[in-house]
PDB file of C-alpha atoms in Angstrom:
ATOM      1  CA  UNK A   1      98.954 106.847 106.708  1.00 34.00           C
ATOM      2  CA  UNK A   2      97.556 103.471 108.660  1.00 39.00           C
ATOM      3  CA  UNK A   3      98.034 101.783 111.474  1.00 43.00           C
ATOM      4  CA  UNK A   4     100.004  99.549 109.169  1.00 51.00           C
ATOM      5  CA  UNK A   5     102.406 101.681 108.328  1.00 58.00           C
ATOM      6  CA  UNK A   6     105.573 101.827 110.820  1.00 68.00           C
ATOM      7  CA  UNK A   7     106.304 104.069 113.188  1.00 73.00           C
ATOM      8  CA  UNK A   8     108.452 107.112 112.630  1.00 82.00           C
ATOM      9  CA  UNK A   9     111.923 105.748 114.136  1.00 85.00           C
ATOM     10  CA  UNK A  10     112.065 102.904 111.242  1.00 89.00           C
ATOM     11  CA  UNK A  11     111.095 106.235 108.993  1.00 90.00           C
ATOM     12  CA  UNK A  12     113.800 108.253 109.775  1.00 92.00           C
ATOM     13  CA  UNK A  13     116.309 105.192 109.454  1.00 94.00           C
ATOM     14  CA  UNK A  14     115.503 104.635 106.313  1.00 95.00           C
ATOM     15  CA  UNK A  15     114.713 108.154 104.511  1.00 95.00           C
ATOM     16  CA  UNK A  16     119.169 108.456 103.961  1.00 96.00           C
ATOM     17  CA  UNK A  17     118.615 105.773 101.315  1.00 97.00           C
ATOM     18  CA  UNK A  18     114.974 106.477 100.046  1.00 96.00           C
ATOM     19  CA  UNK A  19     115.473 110.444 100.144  1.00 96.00           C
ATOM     20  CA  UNK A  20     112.396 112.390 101.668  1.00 94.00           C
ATOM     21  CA  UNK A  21     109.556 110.146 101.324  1.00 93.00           C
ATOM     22  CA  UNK A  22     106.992 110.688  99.059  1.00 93.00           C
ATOM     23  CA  UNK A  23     104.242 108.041  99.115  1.00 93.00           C
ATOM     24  CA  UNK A  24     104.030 104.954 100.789  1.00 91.00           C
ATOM     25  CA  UNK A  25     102.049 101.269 101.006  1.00 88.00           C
ATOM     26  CA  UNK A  26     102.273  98.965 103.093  1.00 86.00           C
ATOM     27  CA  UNK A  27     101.701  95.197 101.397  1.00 82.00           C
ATOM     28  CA  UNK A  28     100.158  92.181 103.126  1.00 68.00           C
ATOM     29  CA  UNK A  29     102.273  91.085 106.216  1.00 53.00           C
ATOM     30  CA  UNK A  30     104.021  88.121 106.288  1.00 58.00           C
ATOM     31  CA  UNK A  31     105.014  85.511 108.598  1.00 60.00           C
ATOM     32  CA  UNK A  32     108.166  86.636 109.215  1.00 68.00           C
ATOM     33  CA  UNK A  33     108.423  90.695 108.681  1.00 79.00           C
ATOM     34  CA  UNK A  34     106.789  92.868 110.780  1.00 85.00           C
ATOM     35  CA  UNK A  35     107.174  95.202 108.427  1.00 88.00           C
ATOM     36  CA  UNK A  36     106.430  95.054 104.478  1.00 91.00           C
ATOM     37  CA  UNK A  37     105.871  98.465 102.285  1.00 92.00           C
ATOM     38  CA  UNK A  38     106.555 100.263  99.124  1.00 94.00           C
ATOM     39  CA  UNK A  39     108.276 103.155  99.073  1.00 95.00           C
ATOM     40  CA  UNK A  40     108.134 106.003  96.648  1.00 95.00           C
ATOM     41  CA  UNK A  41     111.278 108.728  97.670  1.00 95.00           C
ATOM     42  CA  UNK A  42     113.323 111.065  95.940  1.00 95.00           C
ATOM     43  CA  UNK A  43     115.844 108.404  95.850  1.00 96.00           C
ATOM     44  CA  UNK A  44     113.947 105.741  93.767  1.00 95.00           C
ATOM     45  CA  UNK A  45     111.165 103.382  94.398  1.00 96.00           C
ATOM     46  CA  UNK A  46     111.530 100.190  96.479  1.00 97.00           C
ATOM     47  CA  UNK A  47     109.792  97.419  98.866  1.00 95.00           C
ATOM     48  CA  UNK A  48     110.817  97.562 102.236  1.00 95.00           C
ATOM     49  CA  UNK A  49     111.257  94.700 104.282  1.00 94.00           C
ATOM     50  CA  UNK A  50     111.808  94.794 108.531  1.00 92.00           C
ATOM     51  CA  UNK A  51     111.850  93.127 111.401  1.00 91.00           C
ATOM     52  CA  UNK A  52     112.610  94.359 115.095  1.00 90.00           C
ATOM     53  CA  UNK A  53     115.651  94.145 115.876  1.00 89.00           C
ATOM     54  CA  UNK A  54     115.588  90.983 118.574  1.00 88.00           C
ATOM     55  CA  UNK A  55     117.850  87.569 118.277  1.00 82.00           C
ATOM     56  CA  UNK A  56     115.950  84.994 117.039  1.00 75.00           C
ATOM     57  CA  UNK A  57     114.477  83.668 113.824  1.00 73.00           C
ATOM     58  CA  UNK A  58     113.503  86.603 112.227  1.00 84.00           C
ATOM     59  CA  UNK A  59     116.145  88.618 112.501  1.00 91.00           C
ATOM     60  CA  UNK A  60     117.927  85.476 110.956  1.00 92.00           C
ATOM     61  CA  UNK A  61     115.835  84.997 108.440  1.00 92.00           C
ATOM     62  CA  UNK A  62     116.362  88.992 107.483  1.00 94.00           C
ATOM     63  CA  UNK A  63     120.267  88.464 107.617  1.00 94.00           C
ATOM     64  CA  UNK A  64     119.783  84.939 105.131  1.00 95.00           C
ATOM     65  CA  UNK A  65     118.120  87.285 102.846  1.00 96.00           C
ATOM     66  CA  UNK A  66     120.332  89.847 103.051  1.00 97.00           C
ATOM     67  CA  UNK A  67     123.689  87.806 102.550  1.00 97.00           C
ATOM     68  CA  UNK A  68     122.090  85.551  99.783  1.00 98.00           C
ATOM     69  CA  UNK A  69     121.050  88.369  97.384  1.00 98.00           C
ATOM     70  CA  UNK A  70     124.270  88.818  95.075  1.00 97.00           C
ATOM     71  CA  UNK A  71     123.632  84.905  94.669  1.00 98.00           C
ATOM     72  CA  UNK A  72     120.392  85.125  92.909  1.00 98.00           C
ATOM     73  CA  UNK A  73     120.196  88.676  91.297  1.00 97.00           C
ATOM     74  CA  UNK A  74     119.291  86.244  88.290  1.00 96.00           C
ATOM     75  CA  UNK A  75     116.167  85.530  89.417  1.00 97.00           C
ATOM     76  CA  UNK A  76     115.449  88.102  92.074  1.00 97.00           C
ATOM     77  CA  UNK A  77     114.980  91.538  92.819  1.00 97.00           C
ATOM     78  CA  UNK A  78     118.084  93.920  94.019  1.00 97.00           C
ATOM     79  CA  UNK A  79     118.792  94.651  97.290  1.00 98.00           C
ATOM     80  CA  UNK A  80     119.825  98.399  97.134  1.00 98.00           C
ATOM     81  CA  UNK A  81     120.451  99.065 100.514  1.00 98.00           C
ATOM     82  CA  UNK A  82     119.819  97.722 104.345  1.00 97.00           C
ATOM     83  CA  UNK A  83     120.427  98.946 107.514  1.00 96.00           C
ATOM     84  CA  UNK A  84     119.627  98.848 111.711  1.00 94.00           C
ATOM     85  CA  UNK A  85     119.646 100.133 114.794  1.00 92.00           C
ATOM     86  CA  UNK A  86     118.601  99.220 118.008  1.00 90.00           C
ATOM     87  CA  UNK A  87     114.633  98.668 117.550  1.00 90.00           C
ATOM     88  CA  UNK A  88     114.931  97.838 113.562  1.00 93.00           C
ATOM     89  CA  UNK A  89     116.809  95.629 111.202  1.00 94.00           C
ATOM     90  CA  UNK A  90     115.764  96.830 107.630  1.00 96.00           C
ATOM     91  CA  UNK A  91     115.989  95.689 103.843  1.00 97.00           C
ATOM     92  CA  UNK A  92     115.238  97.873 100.819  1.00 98.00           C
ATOM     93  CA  UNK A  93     114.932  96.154  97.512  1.00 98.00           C
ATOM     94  CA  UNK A  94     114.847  97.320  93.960  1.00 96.00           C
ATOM     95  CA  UNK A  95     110.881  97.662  93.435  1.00 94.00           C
ATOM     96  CA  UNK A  96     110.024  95.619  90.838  1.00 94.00           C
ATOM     97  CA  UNK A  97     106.418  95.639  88.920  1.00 91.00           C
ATOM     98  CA  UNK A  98     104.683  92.417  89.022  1.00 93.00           C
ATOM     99  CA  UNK A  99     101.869  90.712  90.649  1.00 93.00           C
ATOM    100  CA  UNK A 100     101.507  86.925  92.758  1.00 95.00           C
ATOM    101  CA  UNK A 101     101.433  84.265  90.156  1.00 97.00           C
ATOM    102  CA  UNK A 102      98.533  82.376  89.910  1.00 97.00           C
ATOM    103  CA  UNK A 103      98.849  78.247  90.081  1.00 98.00           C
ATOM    104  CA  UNK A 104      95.509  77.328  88.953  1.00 98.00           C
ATOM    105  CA  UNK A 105      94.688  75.199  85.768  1.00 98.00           C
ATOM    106  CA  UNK A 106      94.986  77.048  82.901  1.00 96.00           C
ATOM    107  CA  UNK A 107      97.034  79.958  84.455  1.00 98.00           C
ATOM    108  CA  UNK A 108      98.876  81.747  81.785  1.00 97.00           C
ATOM    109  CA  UNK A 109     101.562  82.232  84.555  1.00 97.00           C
ATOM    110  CA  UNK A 110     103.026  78.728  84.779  1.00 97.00           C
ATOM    111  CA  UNK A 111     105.001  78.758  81.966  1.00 97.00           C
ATOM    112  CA  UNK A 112     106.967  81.745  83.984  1.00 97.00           C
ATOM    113  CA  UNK A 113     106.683  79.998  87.110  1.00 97.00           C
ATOM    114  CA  UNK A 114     108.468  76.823  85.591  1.00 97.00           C
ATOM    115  CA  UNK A 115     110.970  78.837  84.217  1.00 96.00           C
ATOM    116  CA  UNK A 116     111.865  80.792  87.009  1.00 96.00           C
ATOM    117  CA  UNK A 117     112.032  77.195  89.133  1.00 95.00           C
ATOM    118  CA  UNK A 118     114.601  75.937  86.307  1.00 95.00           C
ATOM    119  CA  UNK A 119     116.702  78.927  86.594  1.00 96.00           C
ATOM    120  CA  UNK A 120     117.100  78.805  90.288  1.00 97.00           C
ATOM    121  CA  UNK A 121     117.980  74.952  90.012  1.00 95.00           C
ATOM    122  CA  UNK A 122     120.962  76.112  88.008  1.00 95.00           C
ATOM    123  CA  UNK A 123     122.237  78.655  90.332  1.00 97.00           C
ATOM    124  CA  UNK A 124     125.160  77.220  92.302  1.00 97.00           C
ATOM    125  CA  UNK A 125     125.283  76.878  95.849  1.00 97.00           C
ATOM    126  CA  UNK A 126     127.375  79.500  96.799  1.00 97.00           C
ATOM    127  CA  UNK A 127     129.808  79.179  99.287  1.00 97.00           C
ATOM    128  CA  UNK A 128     128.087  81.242 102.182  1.00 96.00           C
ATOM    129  CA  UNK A 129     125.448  78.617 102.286  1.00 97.00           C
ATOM    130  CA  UNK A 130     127.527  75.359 102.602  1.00 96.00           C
ATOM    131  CA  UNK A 131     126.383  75.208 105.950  1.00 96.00           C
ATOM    132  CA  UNK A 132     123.324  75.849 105.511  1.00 97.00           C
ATOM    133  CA  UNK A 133     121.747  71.825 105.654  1.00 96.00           C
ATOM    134  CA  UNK A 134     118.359  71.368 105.114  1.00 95.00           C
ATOM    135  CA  UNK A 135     116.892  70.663 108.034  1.00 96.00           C
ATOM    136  CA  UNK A 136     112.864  71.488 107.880  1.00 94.00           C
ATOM    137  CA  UNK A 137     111.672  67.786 107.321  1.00 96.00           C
ATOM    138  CA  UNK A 138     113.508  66.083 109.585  1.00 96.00           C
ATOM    139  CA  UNK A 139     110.894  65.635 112.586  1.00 96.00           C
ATOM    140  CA  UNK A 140     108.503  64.355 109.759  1.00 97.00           C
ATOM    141  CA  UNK A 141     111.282  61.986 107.997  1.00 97.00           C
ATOM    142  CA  UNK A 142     110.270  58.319 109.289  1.00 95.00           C
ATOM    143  CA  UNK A 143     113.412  57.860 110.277  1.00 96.00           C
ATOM    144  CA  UNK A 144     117.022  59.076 109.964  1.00 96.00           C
ATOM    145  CA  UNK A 145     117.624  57.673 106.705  1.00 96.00           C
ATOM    146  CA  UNK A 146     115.108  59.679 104.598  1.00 95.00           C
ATOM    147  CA  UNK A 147     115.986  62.284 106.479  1.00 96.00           C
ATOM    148  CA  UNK A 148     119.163  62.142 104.843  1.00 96.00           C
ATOM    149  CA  UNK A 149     116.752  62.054 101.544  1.00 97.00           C
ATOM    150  CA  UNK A 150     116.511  65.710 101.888  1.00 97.00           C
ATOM    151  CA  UNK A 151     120.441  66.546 101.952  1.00 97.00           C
ATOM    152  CA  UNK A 152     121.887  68.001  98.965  1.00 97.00           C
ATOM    153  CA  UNK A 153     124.319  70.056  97.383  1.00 97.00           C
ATOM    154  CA  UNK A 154     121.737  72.540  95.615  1.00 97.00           C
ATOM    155  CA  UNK A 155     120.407  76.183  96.416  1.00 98.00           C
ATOM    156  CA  UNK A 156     116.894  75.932  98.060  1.00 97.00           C
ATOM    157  CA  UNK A 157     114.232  78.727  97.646  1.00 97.00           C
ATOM    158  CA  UNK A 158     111.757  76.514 100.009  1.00 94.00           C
ATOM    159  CA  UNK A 159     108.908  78.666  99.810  1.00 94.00           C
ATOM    160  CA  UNK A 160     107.754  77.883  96.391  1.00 96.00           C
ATOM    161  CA  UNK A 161     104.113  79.508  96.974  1.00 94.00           C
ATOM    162  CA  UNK A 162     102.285  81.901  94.275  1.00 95.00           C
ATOM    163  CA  UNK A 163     102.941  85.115  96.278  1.00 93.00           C
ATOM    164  CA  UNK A 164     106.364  84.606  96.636  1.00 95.00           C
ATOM    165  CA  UNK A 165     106.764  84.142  92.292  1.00 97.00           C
ATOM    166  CA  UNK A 166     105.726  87.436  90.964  1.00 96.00           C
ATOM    167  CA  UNK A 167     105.102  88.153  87.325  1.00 97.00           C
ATOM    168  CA  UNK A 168     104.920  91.240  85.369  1.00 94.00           C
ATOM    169  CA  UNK A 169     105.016  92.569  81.536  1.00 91.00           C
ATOM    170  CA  UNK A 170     109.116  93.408  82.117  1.00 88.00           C
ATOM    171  CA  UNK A 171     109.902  90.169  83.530  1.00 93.00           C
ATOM    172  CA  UNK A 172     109.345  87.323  86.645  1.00 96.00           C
ATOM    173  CA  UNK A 173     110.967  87.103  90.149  1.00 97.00           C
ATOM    174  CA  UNK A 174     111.308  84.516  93.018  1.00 97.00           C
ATOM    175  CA  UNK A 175     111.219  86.914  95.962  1.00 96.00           C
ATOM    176  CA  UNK A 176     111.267  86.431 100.071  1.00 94.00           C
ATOM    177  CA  UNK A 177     114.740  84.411 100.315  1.00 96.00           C
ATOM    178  CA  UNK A 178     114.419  84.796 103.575  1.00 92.00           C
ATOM    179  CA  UNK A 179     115.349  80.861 104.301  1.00 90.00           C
ATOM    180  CA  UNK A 180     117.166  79.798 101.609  1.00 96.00           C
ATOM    181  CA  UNK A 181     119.046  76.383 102.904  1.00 97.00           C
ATOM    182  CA  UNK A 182     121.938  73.488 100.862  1.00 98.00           C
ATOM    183  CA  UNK A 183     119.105  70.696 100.045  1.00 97.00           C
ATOM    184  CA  UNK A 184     118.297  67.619  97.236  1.00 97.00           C
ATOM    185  CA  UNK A 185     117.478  69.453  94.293  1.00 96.00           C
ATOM    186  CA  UNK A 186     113.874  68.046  93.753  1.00 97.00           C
ATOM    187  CA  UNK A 187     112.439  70.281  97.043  1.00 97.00           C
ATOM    188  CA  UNK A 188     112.013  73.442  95.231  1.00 97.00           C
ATOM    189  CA  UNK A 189     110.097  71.398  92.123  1.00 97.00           C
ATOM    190  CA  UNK A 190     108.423  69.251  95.021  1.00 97.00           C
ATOM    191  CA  UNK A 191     107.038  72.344  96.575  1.00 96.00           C
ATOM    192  CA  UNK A 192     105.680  73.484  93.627  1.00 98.00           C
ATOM    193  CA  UNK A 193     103.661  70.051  93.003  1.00 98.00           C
ATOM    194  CA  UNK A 194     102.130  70.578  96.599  1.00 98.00           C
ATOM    195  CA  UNK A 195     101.434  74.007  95.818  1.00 98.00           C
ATOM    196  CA  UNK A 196     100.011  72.930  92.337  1.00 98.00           C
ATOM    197  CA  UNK A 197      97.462  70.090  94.119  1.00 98.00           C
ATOM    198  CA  UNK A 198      96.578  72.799  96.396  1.00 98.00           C
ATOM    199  CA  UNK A 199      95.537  75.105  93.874  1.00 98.00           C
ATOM    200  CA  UNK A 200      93.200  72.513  91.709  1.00 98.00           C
ATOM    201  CA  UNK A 201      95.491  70.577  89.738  1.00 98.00           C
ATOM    202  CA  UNK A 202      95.301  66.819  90.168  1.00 98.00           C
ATOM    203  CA  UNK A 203      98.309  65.255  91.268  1.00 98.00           C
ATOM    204  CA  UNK A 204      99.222  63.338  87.544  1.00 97.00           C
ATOM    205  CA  UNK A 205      98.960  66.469  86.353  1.00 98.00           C
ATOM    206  CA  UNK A 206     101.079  68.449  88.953  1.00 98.00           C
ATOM    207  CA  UNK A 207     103.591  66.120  88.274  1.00 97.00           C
ATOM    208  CA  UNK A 208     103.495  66.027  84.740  1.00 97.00           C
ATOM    209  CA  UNK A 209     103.846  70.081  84.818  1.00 97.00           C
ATOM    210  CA  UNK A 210     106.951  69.682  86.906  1.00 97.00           C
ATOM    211  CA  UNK A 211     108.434  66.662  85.323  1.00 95.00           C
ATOM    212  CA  UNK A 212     110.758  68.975  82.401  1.00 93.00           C
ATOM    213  CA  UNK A 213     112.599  70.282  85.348  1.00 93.00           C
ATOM    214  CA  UNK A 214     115.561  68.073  85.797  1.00 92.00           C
ATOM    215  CA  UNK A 215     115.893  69.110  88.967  1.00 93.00           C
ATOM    216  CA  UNK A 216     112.825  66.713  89.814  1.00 94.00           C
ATOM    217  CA  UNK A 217     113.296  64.423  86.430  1.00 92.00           C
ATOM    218  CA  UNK A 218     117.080  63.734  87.669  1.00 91.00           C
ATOM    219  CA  UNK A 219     116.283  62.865  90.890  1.00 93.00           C
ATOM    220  CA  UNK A 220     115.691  59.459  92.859  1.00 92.00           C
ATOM    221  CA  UNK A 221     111.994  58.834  93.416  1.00 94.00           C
ATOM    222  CA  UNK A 222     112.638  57.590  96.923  1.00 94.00           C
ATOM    223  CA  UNK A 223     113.342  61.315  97.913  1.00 96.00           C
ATOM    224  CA  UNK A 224     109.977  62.461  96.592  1.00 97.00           C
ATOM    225  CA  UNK A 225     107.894  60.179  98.188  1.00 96.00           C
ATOM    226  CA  UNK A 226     109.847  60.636 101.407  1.00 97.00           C
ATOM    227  CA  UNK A 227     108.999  64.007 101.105  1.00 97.00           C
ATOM    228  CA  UNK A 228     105.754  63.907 100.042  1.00 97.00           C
ATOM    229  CA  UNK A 229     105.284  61.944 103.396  1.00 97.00           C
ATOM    230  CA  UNK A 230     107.091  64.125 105.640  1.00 98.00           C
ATOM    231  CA  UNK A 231     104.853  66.879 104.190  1.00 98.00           C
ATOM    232  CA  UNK A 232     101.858  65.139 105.091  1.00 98.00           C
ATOM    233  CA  UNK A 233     102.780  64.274 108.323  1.00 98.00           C
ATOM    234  CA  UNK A 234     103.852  67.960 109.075  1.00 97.00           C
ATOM    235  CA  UNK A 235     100.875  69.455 108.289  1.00 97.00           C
ATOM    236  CA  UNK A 236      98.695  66.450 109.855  1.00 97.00           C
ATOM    237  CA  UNK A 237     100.985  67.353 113.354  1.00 97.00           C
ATOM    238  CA  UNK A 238     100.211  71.574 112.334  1.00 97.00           C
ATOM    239  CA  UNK A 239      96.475  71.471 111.646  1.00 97.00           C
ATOM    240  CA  UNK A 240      95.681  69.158 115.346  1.00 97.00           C
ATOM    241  CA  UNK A 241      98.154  71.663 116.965  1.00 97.00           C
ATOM    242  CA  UNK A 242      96.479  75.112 115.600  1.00 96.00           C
ATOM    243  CA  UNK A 243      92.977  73.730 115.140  1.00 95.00           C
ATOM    244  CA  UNK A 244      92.067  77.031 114.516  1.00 96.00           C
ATOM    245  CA  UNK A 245      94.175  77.433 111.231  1.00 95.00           C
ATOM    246  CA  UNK A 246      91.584  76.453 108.418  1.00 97.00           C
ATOM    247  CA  UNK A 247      94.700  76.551 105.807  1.00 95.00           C
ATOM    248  CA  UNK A 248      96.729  74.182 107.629  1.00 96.00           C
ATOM    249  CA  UNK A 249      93.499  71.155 107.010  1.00 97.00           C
ATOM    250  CA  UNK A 250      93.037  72.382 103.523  1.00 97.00           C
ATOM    251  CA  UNK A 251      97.094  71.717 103.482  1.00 97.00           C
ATOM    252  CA  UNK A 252      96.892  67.778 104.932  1.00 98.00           C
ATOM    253  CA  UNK A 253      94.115  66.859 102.334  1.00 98.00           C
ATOM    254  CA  UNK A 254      96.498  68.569  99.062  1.00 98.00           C
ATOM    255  CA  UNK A 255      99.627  66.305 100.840  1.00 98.00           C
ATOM    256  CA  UNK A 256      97.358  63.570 101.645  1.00 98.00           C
ATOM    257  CA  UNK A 257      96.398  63.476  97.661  1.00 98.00           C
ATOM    258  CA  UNK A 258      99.621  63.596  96.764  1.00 98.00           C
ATOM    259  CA  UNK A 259     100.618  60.832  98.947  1.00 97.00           C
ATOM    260  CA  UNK A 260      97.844  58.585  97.830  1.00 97.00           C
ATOM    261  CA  UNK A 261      99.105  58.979  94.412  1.00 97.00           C
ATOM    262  CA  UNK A 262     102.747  58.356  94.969  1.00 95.00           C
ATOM    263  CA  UNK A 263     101.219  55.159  96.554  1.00 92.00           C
ATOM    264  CA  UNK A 264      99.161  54.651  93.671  1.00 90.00           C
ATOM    265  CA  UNK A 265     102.507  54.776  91.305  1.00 80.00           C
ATOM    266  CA  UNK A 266     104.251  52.031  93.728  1.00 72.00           C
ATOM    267  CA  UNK A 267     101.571  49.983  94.126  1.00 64.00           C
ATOM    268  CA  UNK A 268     101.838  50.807  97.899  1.00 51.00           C
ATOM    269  CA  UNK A 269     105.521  49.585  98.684  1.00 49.00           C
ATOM    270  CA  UNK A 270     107.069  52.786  99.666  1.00 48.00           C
ATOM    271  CA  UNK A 271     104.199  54.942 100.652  1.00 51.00           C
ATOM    272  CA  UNK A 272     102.290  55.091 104.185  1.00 49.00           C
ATOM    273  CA  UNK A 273     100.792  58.520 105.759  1.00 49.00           C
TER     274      UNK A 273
END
């Protein structure tokens, strides 16, 4: 046991669903969880997922997660059980065996990657999530019309990033729903060209990677490069507030890129950072 590992009230909350524990590792913390492990128990294996129990975003984002599962067992893991009580709100998903896909050139993982991101454009929005706007961009949008840019009627993932697309010899997953929000359907594929620039890939060629997916093939152009934009001004406004935060500058120069190349494609009509 480490220092990592969570105390014993979340233990004995969750032990009715994992049986008697018998090993246990906890994973690299996230953002939102203060709590992320694997579970071995008499009941099965799993990855627990928890948060303390307080109002706010993360116990939101815990309760998106929860309530969106049925909606994309297609693409994700399980959720076999969750429960709570005063200090804990807790997930337990089906453990699945796979590792963070890697978005580099050459990656023998982005054929899987680009698969899974077709599958979840096909998922329809389901009808807890109608309400559900996308909302993320707006204080980057120029103004309240491309805002609107980034309304939609499709099923967002909106953290397309290698750790959360896991691949493994049985299968691939996206997992960490945990914000799932009704968007245009090119922000999933959008986030993946970001991510793609960020991990070495010059922008032509992030595009061309993505361009099969008719969730970003279908859709208007104007909407990309407003959100290519927002994106840049986003993490431009992060990296000057959190100085600190060597990821968030590494993130402005991959948006920046990608910006100067939508600019490149318009000959500079559309596109300003």
């Amino acid at each position: 046991m480490t220092d990592r590992l969570p105390d014993s009230t979340l233990l004995h909350l969750v032990e009715p669903f994992t049986g008697p524990i018998v090993e246990m590792w906890p994973t690299e913390r996230g953002f939102m969880s203060d709590v992320l492990m694997l579970i071995d128990g008499e009941l099965g294996r799993f990855f627990v997922k928890g948060v303390r129990n307080r109002a706010g975003g993360r116990r939101d984002s815990l309760v998106r997660e929860r309530v969106i599962n049925d909606a994309v067992r297609s693409v994700s893991p399980p959720l076999r059980w969750h429960t709570e009580n005063d200090r804990w709100t807790v997930l337990g998903f089906e453990r699945v065996e796979g590792r963070p896909a890697r978005f580099e050139p050459g990656s023998p993982d982005l054929p899987a990657v680009l698969d899974l991101l077709g599958r979840i454009g096909q998922i329809p929005l389901p009808e807890l999530a109608e309400d559900w706007h996308e909302t993320r961009w707006d204080a980057f949008a120029a103004d309240e019309a491309e805002a609107l840019l980034f309304r939609g009627d499709s099923l967002i993932h909106g953290d397309v990033a290698p750790g959360n697309f896991l691949v493994g010899e049985a299968g691939s997953w996206a997992v960490d729903w945990a914000w799932p929000t009704r968007g245009a359907r090119f922000v999933d594929p959008s986030f993946l060209v970001l991510q793609l620039i960020a991990a070495g890939h010059a922008p032509a060629d992030a595009e061309r990677l993505v361009s099969p997916c008719p969730a970003w093939a279908e859709s208007d152009p104007r909407g990309i490069d407003a959100f290519a934009r927002a994106n840049l001004r986003m993490f431009r406004h992060r990296a000057l507030r959190f100085p600190e935060q060597a990821w968030l500058r590494d993130m402005e120069r991959t948006a920046r890129l990608w910006v100067e190349h939508r600019t490149a494609l318009v000959g500079g009509s559309r596109l300003h950072g």
